[in-house]
Coordinates of C-alpha atoms in Angstrom, one line a residue:
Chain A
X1 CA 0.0 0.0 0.0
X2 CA 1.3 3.4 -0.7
X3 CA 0.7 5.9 2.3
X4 CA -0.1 9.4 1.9
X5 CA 1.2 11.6 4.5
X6 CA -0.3 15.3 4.4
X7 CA 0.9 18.2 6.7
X8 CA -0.1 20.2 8.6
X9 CA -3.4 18.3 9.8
X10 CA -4.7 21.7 10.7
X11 CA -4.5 25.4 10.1
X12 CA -6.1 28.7 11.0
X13 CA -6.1 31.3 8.8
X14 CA -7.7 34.8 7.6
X15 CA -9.8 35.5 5.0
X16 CA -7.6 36.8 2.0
X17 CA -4.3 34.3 3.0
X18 CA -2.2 32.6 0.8
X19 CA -2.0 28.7 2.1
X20 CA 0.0 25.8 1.2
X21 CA -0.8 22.0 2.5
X22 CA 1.5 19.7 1.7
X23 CA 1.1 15.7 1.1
X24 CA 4.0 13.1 0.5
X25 CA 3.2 9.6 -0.7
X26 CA 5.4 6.8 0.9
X27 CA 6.7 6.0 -2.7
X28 CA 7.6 7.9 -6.2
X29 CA 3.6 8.1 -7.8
X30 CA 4.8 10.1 -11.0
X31 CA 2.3 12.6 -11.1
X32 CA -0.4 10.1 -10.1
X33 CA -2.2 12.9 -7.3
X34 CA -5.4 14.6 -6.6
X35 CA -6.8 16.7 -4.4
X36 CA -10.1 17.1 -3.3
X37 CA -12.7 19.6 -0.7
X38 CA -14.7 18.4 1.5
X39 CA -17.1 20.3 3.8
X40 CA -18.9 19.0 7.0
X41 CA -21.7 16.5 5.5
X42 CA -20.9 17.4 2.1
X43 CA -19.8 14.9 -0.4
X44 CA -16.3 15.6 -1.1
X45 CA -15.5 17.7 -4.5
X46 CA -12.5 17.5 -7.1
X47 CA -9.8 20.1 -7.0
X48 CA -6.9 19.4 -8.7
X49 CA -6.0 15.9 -10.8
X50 CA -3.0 14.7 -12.5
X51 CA -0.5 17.1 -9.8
X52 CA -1.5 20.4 -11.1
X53 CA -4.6 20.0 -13.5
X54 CA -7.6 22.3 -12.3
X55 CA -11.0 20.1 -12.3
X56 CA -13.4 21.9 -14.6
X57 CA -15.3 24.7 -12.6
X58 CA -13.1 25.0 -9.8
X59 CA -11.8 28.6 -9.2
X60 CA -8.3 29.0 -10.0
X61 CA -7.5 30.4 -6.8
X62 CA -6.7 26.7 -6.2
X63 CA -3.2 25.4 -7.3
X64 CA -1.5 22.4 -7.4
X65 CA 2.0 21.1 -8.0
X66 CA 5.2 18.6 -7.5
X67 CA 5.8 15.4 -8.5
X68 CA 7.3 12.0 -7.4
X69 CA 6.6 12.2 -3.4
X70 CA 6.4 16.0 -2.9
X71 CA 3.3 17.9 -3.8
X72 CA 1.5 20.9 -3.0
X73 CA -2.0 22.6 -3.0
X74 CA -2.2 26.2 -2.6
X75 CA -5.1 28.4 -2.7
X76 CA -4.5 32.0 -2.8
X77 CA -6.8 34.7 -1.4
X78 CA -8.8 32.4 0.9
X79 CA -12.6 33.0 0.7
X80 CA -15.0 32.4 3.5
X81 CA -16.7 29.4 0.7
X82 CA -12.9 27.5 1.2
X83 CA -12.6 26.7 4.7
X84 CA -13.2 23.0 4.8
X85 CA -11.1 20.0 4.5
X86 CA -8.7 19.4 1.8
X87 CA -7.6 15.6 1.2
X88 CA -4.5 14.0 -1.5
X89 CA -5.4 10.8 -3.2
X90 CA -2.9 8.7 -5.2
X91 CA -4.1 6.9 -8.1
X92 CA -0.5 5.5 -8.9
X93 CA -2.3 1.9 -8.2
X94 CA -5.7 2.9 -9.9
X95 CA -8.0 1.3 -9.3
X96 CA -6.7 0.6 -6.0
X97 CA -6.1 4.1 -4.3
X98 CA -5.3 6.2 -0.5
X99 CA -6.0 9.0 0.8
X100 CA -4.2 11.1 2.8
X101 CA -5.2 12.0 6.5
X102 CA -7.0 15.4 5.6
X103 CA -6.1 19.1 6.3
X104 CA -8.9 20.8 8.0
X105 CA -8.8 24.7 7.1
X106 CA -10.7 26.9 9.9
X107 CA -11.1 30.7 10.3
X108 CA -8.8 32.3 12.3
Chain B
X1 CA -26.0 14.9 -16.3
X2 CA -24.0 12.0 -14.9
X3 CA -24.7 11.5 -11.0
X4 CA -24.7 8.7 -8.7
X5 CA -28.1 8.6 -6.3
X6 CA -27.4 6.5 -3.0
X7 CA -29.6 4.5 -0.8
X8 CA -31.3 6.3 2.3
X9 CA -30.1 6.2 5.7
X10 CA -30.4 2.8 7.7
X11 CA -30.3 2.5 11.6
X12 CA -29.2 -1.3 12.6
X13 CA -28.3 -3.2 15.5
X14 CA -24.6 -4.9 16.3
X15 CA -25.1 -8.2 14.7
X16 CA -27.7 -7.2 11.5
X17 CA -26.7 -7.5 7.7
X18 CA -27.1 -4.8 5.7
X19 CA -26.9 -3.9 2.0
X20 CA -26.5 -0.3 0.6
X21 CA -26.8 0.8 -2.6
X22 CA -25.4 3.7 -5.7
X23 CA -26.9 3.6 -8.4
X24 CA -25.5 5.7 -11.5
X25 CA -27.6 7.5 -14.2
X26 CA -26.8 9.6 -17.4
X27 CA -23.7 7.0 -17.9
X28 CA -23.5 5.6 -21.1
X29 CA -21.8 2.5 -20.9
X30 CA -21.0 0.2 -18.2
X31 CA -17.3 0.3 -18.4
X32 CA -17.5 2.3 -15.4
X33 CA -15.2 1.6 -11.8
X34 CA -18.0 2.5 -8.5
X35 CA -15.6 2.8 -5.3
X36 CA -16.3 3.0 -1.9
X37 CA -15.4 5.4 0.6
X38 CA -15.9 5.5 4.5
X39 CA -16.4 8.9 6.4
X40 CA -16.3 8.4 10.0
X41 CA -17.6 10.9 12.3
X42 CA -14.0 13.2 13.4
X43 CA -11.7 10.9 10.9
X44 CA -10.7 11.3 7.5
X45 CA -11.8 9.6 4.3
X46 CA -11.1 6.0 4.0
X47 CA -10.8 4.2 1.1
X48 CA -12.4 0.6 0.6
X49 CA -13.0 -0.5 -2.7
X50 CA -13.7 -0.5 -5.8
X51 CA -15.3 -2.4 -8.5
X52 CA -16.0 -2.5 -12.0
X53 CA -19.6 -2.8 -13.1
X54 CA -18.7 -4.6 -16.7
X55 CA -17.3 -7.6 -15.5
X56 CA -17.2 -7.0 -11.8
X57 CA -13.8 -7.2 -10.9
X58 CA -13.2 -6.0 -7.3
X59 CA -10.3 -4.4 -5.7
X60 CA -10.3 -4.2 -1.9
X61 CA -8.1 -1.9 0.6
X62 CA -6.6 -4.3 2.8
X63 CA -8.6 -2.7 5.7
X64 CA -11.5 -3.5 4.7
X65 CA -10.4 -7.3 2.6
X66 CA -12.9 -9.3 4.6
X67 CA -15.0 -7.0 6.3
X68 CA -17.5 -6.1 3.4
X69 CA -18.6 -7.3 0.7
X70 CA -18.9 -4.7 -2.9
X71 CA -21.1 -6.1 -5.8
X72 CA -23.3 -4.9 -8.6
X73 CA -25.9 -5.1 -11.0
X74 CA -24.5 -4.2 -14.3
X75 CA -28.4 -3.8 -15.5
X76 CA -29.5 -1.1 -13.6
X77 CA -25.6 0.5 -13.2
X78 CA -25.3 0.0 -9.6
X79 CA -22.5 -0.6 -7.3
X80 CA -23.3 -2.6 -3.6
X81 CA -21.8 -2.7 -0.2
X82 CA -22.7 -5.2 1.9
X83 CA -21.9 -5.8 5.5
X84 CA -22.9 -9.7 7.1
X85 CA -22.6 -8.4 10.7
X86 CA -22.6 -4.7 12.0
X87 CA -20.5 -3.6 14.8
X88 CA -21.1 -0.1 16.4
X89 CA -17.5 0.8 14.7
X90 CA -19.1 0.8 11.4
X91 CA -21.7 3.7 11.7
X92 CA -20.5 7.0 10.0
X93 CA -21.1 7.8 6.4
X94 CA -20.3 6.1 3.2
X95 CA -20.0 7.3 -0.6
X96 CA -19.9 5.8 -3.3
X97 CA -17.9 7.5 -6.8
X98 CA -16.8 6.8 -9.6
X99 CA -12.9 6.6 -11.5
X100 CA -12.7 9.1 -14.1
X101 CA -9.7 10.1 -16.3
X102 CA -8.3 12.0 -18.6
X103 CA -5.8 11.2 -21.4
X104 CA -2.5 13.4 -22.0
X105 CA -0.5 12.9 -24.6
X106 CA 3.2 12.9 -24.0
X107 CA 6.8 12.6 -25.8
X108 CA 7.6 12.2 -29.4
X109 CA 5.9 10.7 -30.5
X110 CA 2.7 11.0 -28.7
X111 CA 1.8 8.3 -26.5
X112 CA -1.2 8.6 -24.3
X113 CA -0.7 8.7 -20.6
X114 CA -3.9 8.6 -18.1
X115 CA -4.4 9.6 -15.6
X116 CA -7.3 8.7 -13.0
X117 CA -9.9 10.3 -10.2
X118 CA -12.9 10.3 -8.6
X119 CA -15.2 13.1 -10.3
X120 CA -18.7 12.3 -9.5
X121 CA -19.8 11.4 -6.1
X122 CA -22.8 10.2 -4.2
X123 CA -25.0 12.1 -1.4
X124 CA -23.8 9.4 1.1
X125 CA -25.5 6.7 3.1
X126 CA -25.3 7.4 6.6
X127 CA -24.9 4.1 8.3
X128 CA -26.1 4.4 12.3
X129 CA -25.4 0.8 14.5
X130 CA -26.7 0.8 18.0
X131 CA -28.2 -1.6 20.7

């Protein structure tokens, strides 16, 4: 199994901040990574696929990026709409795939 | 519109079987992969499998190799999860969703390189297992 590690597993942060979350698979994955937003009873929603790809309709205040085991999302300007919880999934082993832990994003 | 519709919310006691359901519309073929995914109430999201509604094969996450059961009905487009005996450990919230992809092409010459994720996504089935 590859493991997805993502950090920090929490943040505050103000309305109009640039913020970073990181995730690091447990093995090279190529460019295999996704991203996804998930708010509280919400169905979760695709960001970001292939690394860096934006999902059609998502703002492009969202931002991904890396390769291999070291990726990033960043969303710039944080709107009062993004605080939720962001996840990284690897689909290196499509169909079988992980998730990482989640990031939860609150208002500081 | 593509969408996945779940099965309602079921209340069970430790012990009881139980069968949910996601059932896809607005797909055109059955070459489709339905996965599986576990919300628990405070956790993250937890990947348990996967199958694909043409021929059925199923992948399980180790995790979960044992402890359900995914099938389908490649007639009506729908994807199953199936537990034989509930514990109180299982009640949270599960989606269904299915694999989509999209093709690059890369190098010289071009050769197509895919890559996969889940773009369409159930309501959930909240799953609630008391005494």
């Amino acid at each position: 199994d590859i493991q997805m590690t993502q950090s920090p597993s929490s943040l505050s942060a103000s309305v109009g901040d640039r913020i970073t979350i990181t995730c690091r698979p447990s093995q090279t994955i190529g460019r295999s990574l996704n991203w996804y937003q998930q708010k509280p009873g919400k169905a979760p929603k695709l960001l970001i696929f292939a690394a860096s790809n934006l999902y059609s309709g998502v703002t492009s205040r969202f931002s991904g990026s890396g390769s291999g085991t070291d990726f990033t999302l960043t969303i710039t300007s944080l709107q009062p709409e993004d605080f939720a919880t962001y996840y990284c999934q690897q689909s290196f082993r499509t169909p079988s795939i992980t998730f990482g832990q989640g990031t939860r994003v609150e208002i500081k | 519109e593509v969408q996945l519709v779940q099965s309602g919310a079921e209340v069970k006691k430790p012990g009881e079987s139980l069968k949910i359901s996601c059932q896809g519309f607005g797909y055109n073929s059955t070459n489709h992969w339905i996965g599986w995914v576990r919300h628990l109430p405070g956790k993250g999201l937890e990947w348990m499998g996967i199958i694909f509604l043409n021929d059925f094969d199923t992948r399980y996450s180790p995790s979960f190799q044992g402890q359900v059961t995914i099938s389908a009905d490649k007639s009506t487009k729908t994807a199953f999860l199936q537990w034989s005996s509930l514990k109180a450990s299982d009640s949270g919230m599960y989606y269904c969703a299915s694999l989509g992809y999209h093709e690059f092409l890369t190098g010289s010459p071009p050769v197509p390189q895919f890559y996969y994720f889940l773009d369409v996504w159930g309501k959930g089935t909240t799953v609630t297992v008391s005494s």
